[in-house]
CSV table of C-alpha atoms in Angstrom, one decimal:
chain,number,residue,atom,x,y,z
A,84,UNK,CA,0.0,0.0,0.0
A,85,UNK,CA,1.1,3.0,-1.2
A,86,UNK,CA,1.2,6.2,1.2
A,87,UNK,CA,1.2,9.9,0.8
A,88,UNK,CA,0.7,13.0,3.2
A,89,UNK,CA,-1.1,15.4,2.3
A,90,UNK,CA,-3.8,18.8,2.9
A,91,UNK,CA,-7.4,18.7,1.8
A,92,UNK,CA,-7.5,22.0,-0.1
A,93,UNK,CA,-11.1,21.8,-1.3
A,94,UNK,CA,-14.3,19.5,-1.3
A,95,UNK,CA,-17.0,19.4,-3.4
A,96,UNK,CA,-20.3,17.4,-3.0
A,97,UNK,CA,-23.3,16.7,-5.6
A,98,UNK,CA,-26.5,17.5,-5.0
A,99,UNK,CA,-27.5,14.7,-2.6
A,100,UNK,CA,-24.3,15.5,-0.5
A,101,UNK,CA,-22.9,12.1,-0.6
A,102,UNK,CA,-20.7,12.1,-3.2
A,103,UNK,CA,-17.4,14.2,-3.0
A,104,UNK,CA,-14.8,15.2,-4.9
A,105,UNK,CA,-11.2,16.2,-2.8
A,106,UNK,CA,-8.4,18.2,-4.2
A,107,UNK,CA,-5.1,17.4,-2.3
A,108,UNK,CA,-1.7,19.0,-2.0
A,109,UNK,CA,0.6,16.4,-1.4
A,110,UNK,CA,4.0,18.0,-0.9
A,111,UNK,CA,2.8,20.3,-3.7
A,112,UNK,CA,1.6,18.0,-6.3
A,113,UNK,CA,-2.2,18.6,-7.0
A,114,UNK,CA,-4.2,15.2,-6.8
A,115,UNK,CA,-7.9,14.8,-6.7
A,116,UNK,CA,-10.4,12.0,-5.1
A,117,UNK,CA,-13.6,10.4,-5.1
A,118,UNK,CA,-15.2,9.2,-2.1
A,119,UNK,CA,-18.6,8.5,-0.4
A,120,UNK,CA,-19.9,9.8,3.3
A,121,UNK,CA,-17.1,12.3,3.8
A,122,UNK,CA,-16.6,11.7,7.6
A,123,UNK,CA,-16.5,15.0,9.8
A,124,UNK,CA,-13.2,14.4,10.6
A,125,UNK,CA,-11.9,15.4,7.0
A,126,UNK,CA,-12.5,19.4,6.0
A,127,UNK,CA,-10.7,21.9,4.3
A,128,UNK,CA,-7.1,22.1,5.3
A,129,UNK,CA,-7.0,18.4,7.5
A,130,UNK,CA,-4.1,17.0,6.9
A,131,UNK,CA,-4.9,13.3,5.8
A,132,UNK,CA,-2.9,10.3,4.3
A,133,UNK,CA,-3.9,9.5,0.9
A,134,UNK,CA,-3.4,5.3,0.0
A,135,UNK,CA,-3.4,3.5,-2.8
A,136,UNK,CA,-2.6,-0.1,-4.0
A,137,UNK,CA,0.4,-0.8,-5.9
A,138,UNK,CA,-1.6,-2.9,-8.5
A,139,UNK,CA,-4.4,-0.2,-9.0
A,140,UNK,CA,-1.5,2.7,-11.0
A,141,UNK,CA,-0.2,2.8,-14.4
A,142,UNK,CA,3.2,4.3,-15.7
A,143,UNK,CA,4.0,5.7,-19.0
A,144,UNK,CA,6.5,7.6,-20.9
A,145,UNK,CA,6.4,10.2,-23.0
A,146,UNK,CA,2.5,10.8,-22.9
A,147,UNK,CA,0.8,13.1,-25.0
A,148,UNK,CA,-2.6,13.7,-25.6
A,149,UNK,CA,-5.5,14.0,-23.3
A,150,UNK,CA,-6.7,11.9,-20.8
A,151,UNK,CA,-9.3,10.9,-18.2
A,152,UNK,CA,-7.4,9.8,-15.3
A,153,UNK,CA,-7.6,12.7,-13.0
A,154,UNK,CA,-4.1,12.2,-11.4
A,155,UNK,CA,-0.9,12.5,-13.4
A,156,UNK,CA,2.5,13.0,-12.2
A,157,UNK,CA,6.1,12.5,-12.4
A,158,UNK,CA,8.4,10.2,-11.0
A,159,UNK,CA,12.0,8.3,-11.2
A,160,UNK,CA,12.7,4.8,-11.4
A,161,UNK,CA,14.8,4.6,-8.3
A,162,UNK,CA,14.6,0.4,-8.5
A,163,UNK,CA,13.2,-2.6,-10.1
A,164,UNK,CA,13.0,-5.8,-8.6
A,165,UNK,CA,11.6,-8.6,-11.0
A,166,UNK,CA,9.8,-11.8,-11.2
A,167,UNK,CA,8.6,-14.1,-14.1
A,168,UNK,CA,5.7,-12.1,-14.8
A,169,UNK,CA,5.1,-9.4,-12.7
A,170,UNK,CA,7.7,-6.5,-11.7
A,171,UNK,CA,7.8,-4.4,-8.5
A,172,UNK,CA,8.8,-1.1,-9.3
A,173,UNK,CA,9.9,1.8,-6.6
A,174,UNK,CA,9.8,5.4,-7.6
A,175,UNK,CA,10.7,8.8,-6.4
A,176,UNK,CA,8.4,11.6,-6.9
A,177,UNK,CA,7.8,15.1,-4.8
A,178,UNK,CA,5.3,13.3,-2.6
A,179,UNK,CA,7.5,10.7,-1.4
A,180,UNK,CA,8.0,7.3,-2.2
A,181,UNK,CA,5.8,5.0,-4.2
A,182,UNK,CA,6.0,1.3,-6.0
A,183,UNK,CA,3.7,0.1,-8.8
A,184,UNK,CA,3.4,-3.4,-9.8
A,185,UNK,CA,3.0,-4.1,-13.8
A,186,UNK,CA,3.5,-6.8,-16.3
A,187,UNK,CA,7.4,-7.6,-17.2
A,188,UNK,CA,6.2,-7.4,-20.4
A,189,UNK,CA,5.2,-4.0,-20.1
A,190,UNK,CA,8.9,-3.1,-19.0
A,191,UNK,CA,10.6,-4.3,-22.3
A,192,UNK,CA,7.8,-2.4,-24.5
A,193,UNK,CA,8.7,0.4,-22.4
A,194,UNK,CA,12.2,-0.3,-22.2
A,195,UNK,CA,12.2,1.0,-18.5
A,196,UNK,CA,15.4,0.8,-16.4
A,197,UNK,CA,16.6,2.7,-13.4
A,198,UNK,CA,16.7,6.6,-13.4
A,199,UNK,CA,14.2,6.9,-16.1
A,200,UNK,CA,11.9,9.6,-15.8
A,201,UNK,CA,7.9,8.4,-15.8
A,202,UNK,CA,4.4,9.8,-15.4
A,203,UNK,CA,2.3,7.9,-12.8
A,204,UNK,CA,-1.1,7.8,-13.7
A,205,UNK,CA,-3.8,7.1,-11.0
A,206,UNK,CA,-7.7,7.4,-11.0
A,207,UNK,CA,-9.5,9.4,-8.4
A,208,UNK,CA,-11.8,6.6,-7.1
A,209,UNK,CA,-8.4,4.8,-6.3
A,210,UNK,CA,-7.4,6.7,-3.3
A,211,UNK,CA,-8.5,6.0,-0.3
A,212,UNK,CA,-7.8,9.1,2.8
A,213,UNK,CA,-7.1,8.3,7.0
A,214,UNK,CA,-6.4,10.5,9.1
A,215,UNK,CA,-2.5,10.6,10.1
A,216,UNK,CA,-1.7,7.7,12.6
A,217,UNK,CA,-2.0,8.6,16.0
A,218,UNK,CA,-0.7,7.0,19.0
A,219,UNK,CA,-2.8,5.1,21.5
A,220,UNK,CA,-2.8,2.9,24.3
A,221,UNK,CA,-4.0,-0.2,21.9
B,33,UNK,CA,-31.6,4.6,28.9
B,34,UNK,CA,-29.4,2.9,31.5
B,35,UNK,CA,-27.2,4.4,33.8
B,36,UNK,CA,-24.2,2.7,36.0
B,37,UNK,CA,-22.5,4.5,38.1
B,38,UNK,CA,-21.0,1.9,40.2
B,39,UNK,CA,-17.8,1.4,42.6
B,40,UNK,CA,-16.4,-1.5,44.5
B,41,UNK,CA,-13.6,-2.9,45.7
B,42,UNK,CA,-12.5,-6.4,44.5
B,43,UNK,CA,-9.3,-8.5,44.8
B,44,UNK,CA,-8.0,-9.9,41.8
B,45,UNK,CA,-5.1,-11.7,40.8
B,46,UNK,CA,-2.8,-8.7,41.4
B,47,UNK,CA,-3.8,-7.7,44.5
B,48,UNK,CA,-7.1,-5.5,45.3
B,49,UNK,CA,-8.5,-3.0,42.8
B,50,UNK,CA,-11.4,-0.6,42.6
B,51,UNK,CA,-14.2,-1.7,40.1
B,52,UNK,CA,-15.0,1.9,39.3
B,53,UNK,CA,-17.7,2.7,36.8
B,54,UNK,CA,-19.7,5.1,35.0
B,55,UNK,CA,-21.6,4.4,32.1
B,56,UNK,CA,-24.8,5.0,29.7
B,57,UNK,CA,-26.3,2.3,27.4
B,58,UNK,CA,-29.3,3.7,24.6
B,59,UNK,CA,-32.0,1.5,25.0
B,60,UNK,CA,-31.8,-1.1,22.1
B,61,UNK,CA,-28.3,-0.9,21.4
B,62,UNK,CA,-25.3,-3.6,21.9
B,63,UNK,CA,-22.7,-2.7,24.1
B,64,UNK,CA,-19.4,-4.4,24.8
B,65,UNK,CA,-17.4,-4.4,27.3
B,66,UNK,CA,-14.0,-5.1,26.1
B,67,UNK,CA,-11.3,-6.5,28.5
B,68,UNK,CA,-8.4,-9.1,29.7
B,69,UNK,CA,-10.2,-11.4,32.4
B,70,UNK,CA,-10.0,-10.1,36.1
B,71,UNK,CA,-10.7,-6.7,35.2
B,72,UNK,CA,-14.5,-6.7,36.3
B,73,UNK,CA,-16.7,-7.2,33.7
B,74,UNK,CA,-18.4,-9.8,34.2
B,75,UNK,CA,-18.7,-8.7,38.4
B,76,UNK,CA,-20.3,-5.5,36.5
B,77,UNK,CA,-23.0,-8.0,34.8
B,78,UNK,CA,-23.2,-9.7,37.9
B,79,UNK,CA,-24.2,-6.2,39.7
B,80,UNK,CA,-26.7,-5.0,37.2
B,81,UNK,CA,-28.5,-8.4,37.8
B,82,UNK,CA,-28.5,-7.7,41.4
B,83,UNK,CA,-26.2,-10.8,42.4
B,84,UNK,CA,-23.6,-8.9,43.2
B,85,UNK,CA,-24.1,-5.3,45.6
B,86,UNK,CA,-21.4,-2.3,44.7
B,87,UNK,CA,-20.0,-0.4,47.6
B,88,UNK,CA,-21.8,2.4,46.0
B,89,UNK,CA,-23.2,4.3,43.2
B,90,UNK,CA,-26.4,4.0,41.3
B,91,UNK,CA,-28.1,1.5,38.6
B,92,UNK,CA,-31.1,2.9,36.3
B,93,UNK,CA,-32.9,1.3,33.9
B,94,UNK,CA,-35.5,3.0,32.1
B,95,UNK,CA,-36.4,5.5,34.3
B,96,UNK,CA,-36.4,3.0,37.3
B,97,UNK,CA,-34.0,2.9,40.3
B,98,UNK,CA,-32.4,-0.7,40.9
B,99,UNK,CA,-29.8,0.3,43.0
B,100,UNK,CA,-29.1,3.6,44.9
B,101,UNK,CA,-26.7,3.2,47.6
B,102,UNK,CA,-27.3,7.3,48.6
B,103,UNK,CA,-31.3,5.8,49.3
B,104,UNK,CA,-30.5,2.4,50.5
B,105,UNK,CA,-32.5,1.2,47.3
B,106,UNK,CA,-31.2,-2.6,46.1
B,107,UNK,CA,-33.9,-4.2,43.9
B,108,UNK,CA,-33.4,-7.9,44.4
B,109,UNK,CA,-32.5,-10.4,41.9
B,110,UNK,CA,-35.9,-11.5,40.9
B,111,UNK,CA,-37.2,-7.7,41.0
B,112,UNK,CA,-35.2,-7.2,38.0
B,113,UNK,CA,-36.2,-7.7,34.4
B,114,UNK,CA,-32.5,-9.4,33.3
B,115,UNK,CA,-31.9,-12.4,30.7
B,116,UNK,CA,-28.6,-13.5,31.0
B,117,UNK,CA,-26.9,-15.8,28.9
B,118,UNK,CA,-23.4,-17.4,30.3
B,119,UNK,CA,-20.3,-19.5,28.1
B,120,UNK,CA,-22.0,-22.7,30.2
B,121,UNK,CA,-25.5,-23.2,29.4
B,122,UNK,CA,-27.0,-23.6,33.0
B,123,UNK,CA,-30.5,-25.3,31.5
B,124,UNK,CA,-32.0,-27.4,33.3
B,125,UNK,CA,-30.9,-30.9,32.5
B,126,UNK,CA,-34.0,-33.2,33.0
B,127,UNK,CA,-36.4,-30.9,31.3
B,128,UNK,CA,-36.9,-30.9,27.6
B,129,UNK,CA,-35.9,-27.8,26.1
B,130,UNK,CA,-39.4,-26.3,25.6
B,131,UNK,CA,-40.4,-27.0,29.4
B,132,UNK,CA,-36.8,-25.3,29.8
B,133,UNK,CA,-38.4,-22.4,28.4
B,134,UNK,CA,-41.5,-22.2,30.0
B,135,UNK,CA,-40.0,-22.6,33.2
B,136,UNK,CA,-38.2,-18.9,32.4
B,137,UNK,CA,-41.3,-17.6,31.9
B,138,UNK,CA,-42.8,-15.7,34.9
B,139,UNK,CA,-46.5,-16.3,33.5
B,140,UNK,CA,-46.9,-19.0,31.9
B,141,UNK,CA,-47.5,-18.9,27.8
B,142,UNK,CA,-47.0,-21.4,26.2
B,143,UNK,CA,-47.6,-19.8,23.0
B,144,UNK,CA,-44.7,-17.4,23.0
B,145,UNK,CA,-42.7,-19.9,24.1
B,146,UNK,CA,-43.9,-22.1,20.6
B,147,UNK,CA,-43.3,-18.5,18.6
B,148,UNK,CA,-39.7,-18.4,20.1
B,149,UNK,CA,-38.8,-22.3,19.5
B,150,UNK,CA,-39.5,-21.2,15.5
B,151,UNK,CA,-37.7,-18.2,15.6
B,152,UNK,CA,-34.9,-19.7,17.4
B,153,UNK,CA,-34.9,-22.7,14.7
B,154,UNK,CA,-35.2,-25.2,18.0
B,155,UNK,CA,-38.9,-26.5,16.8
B,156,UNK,CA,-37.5,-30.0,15.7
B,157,UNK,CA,-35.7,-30.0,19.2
B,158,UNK,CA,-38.5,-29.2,21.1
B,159,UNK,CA,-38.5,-32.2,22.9
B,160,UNK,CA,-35.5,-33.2,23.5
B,161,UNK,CA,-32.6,-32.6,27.0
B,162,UNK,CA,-30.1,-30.3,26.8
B,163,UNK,CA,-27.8,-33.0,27.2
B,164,UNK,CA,-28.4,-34.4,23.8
B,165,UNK,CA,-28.1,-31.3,22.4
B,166,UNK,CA,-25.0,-29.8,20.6
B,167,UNK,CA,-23.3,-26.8,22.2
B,168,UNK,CA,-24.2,-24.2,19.6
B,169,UNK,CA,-27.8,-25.7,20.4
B,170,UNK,CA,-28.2,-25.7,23.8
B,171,UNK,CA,-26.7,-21.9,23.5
B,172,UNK,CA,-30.0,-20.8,21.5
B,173,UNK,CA,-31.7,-22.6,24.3
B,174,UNK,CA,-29.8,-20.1,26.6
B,175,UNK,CA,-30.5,-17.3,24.5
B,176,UNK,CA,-34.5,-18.1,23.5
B,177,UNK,CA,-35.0,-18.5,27.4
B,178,UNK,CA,-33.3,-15.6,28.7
B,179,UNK,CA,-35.1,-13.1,26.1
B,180,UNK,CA,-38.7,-15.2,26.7
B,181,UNK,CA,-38.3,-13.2,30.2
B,182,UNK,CA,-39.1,-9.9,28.1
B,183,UNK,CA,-35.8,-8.4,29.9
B,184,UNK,CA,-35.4,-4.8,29.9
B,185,UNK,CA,-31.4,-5.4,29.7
B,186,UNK,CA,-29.9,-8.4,28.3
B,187,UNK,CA,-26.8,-9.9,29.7
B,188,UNK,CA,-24.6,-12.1,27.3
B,189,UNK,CA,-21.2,-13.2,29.2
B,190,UNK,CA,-19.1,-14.2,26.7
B,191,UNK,CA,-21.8,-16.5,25.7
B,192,UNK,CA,-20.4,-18.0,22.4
B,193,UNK,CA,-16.5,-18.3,23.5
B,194,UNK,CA,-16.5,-22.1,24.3
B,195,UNK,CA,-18.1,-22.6,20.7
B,196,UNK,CA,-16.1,-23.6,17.1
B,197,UNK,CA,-15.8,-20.3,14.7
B,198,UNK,CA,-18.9,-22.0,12.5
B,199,UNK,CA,-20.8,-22.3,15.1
B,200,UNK,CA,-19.8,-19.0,16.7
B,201,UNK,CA,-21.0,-17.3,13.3
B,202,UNK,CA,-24.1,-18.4,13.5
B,203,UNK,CA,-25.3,-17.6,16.7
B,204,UNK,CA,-24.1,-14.4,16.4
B,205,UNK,CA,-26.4,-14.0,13.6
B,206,UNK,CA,-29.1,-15.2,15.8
B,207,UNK,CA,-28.3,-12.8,18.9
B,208,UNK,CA,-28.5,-9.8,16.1
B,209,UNK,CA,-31.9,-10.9,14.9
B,210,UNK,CA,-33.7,-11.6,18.2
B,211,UNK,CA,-31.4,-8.3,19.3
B,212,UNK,CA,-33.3,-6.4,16.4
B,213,UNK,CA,-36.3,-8.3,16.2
B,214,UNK,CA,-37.5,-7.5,20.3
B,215,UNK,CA,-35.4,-4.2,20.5
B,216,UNK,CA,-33.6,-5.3,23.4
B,217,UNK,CA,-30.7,-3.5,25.2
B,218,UNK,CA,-27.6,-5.4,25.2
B,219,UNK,CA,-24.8,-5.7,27.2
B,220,UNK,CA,-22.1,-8.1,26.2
B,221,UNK,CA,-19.0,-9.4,27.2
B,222,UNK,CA,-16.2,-10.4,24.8
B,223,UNK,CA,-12.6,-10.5,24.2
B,224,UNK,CA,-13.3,-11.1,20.1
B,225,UNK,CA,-12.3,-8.0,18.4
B,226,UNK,CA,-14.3,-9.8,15.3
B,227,UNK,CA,-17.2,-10.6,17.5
B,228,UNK,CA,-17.1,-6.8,18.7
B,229,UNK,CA,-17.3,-5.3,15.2
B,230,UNK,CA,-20.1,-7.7,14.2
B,231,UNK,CA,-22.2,-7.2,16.8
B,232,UNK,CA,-22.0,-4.0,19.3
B,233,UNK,CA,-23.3,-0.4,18.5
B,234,UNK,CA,-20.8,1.1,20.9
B,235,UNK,CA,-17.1,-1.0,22.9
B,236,UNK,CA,-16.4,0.1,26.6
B,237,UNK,CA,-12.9,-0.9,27.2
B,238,UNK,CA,-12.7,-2.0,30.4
B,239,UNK,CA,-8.7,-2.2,31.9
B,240,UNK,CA,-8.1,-2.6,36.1
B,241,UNK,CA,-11.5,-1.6,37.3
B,242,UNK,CA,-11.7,1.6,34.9
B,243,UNK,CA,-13.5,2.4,31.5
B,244,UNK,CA,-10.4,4.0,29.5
B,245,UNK,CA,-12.1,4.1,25.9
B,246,UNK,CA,-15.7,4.1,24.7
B,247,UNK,CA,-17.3,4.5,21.1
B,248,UNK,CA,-17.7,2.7,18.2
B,249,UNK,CA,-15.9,-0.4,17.7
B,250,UNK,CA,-14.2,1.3,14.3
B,251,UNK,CA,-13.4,4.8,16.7
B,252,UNK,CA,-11.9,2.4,19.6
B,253,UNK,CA,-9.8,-0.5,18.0
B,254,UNK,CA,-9.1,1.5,14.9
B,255,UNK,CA,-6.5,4.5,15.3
B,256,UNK,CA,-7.2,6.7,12.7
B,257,UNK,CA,-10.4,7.1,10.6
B,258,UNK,CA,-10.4,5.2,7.3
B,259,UNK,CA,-12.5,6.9,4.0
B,260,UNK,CA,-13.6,3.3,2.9
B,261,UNK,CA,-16.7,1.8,2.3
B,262,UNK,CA,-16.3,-1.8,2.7
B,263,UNK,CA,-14.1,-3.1,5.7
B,264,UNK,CA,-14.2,-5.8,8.6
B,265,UNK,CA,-11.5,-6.8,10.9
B,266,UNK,CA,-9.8,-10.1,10.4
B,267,UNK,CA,-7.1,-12.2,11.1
B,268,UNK,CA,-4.2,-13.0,8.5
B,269,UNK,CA,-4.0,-16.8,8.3
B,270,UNK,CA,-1.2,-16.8,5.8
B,271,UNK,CA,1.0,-14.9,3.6
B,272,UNK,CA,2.9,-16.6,0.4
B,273,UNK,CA,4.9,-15.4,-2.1
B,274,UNK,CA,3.9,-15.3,-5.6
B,275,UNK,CA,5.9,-14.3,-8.4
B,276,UNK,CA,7.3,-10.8,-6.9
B,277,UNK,CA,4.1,-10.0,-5.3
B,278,UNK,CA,2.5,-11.4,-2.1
B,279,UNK,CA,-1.2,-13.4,-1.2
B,280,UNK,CA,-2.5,-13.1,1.7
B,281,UNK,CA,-5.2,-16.1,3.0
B,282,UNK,CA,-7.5,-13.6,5.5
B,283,UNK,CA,-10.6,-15.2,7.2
B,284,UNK,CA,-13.9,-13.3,5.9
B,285,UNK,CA,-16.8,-14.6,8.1
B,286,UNK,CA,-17.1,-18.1,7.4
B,287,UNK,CA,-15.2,-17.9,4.1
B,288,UNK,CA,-11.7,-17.3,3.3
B,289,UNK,CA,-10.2,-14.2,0.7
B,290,UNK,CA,-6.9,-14.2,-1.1
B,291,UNK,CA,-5.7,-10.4,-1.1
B,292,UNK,CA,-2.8,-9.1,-2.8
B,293,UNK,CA,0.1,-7.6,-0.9
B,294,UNK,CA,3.1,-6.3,-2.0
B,295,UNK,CA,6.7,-6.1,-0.4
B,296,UNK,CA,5.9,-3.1,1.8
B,297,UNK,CA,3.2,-4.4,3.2
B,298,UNK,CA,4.7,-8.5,4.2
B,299,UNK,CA,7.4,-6.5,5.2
B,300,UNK,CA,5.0,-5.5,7.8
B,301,UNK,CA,2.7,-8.6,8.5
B,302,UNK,CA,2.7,-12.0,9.6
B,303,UNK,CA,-0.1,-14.7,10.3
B,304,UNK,CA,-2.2,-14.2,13.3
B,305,UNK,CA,-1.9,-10.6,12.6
B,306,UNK,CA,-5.5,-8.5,13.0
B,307,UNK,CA,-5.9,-6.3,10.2
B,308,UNK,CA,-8.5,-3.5,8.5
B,309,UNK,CA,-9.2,-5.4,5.3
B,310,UNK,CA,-10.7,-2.1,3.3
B,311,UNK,CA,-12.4,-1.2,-0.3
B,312,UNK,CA,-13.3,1.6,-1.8
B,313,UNK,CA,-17.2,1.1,-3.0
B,314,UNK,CA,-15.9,1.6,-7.0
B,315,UNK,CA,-13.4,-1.3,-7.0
B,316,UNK,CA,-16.1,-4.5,-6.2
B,317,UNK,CA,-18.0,-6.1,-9.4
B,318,UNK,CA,-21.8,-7.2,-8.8
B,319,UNK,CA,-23.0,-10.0,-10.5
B,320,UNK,CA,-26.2,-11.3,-10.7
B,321,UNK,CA,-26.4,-15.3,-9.4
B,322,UNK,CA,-28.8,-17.6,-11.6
B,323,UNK,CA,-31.6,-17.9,-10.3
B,324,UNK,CA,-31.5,-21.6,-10.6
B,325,UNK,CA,-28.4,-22.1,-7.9
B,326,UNK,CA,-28.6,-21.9,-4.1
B,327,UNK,CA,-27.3,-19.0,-2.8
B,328,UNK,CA,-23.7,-19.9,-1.9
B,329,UNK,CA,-23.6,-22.5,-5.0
B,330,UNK,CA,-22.5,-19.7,-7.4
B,331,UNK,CA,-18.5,-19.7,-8.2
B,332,UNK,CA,-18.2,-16.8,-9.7
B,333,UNK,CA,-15.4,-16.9,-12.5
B,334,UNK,CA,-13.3,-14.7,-10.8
């Protein structure tokens, strides 16, 4: 599970008030979310952590064009650590650390190696927010 | 609503302790109290069904005083509208199980009694002893008897603990259907984080004598507030590797789920671990069953 910190800069809510849509600063890249029941915990300016799966982001290089997924940004292949089909790959962005999991096969189409410069693409109904860890007695 | 405000001293394994507590319950709800043994919770169950006096402090239920030690009010045992329900049975073991039941019930009606043999799925075991019963049967014989008495505060002491995880499941599915079905108020006692998120409203953690948290099971056990809509709390039975990620085996009610983890997160976990398992409410697929198939038949092609 991937993990970033990062402020709630604004909400907004359809009509019924149960579905929202976050934007986020996380260490100044600009991400966006969708989510259900905000609880009352999260408002303008919380600081939250924002997860996300491994298996649930895409990569690309050299991307042009438009395209839906709300979050885009860049990162830098700081390892790769194969298998036989699938690859685990760590990168370096402004928001910390994150790893994406895709298809070996994928890495030799992209012809992908350490230090390369990628775009990480992520969908807003991905990303789930907590508040930061606090500690307790449990 | 019920209010305890209760102290009394009591000598437990470490030496002698105050039982010191103060608590509200909203009528119809589950509450648990949480706790290592020898911490008082069930001499608190013990004092709300009048076996047991506190030093001092007061007991209301509904409106009515049972205990008021500033008054010198103590509403006996059998002045008190309780059902409890114990890990050991306690039925009677030469009647049948519906004379069992009547015998709970303070006027006699043999009706109800019949109604609560079907809802209780004990019908076909009407006449039979407890002793030939299973455990998981002779439980619902607890529970059907101790809700016949129309109590105004139920009292489950870990009542499902000496049972197998099946069987556990199931009557816990029971107690939240008579729980919903007669609006009782119920205060239970268990150590089962799982049992606690499947059943309660609201978790008093009880530690030496002292409530120290109280609030919903996710607010108490969970230490931070997740945005996800599906979740339940689970136990990791097993983590193997696969290719360079990771599966995870993690108990789901009576059924098993293989999760995905990755090297971060083994890094982090081992069997036996309790975890958050947590989805957003885009990621599941619904599919329709045939119609055809038992529910439960169905493997979907996943």
């Amino acid at each position: 599970m991937n993990c970033f910190s990062a402020i709630i800069t604004s909400i907004e809510t359809d009509e019924s008030g149960s579905l929202f849509l976050l934007e986020l600063d996380a260490s100044g890249l600009q991400l966006s979310m969708l989510l259900f029941d905000l609880k009352p915990a999260f408002t303008e300016g919380s600081s939250v952590n924002l997860l996300f799966k491994e298996t649930g982001m895409a990569i690309a290089r050299n991307l042009t064009g438009e395209i839906s997924l709300s979050n885009k940004f860049s990162a830098t292949v700081t390892a790769i650590r194969s298998g036989n089909i699938l690859a685990d790959i760590t990168l370096a962005s402004p928001a910390g650390e994150c790893t994406v999991i895709v298809t070996i096969r994928s890495i030799q189409r992209m012809k992908l190696d350490i230090g390369d410069s990628v775009t990480v693409l992520l969908h807003a109904s991905q990303i789930s927010l907590e508040t930061p860890r606090m500690i307790t007695e449990n | 609503m019920i209010r305890i405000t209760v102290e009394k001293k009591l000598s437990g394994a470490e030496g002698p302790f105050t039982l010191s507590i103060d608590l509200q319950m909203k009528p119809q709800s589950i509450l648990t109290l949480y706790g290592k043994s020898g911490t008082g919770k069930t001499t608190l169950l013990r004092m709300l069904a009048g076996l047991v006096k506190p030093d001092s402090g007061s007991i209301e239920v509904n409106g009515e005083i049972w205990f008021d030690s500033s008054c010198g009010v103590c509403l006996p045992p059998q002045k008190r509208r309780v059902g409890m329900v114990f890990q050991d049975y306690a039925l009677f073991p030469t009647m049948t199980v519906r004379e069992n039941l009547l015998f709970a019930q303070e006027k006699k009606e043999p009706g109800k009694v019949e109604e609560m043999l079907e809802l209780t799925g004990l019908l076909a075991l009407r006449d039979r002893n407890p002793g030939s019963l299973s455990g998981g049967q002779q439980q619902r014989v607890a529970l059907a008897r101790a809700i016949l008495r129309a109590p105004d505060i139920l009292l489950l002491d870990e009542p499902l603990s000496a049972l197998d995880q099946k069987t556990r499941g199931q009557l816990q599915d029971e107690i939240l259907k008579v729980h919903h079905r007669f609006g009782l108020s119920t205060l239970l006692v268990s150590h089962d984080k799982q049992e606690v998120f499947k059943l309660s409203d609201s978790v008093a953690v009880i530690k030496n004598g002292c409530i120290t948290r109280t609030g919903t099971p996710h607010d108490v056990f969970l230490d931070r507030i997740t945005s996800n809509k599906f979740s339940f709390v689970s136990t990791i039975l097993s983590i193997r590797k696969v290719d360079c990620i990771y599966l995870a085996v993690i108990g789901a009610g009576n059924e098993l789920v293989e999760v995905v983890l990755c090297e971060r997160d083994a890094a982090n976990l081992k069997p036996g671990d309790e975890v958050l398992v947590a989805s957003k409410a885009f990621n599941p697929i619904v599919m329709k069953l045939k119609e055809a198939t038992e529910p439960g038949d169905e493997t979907p092609p996943i």
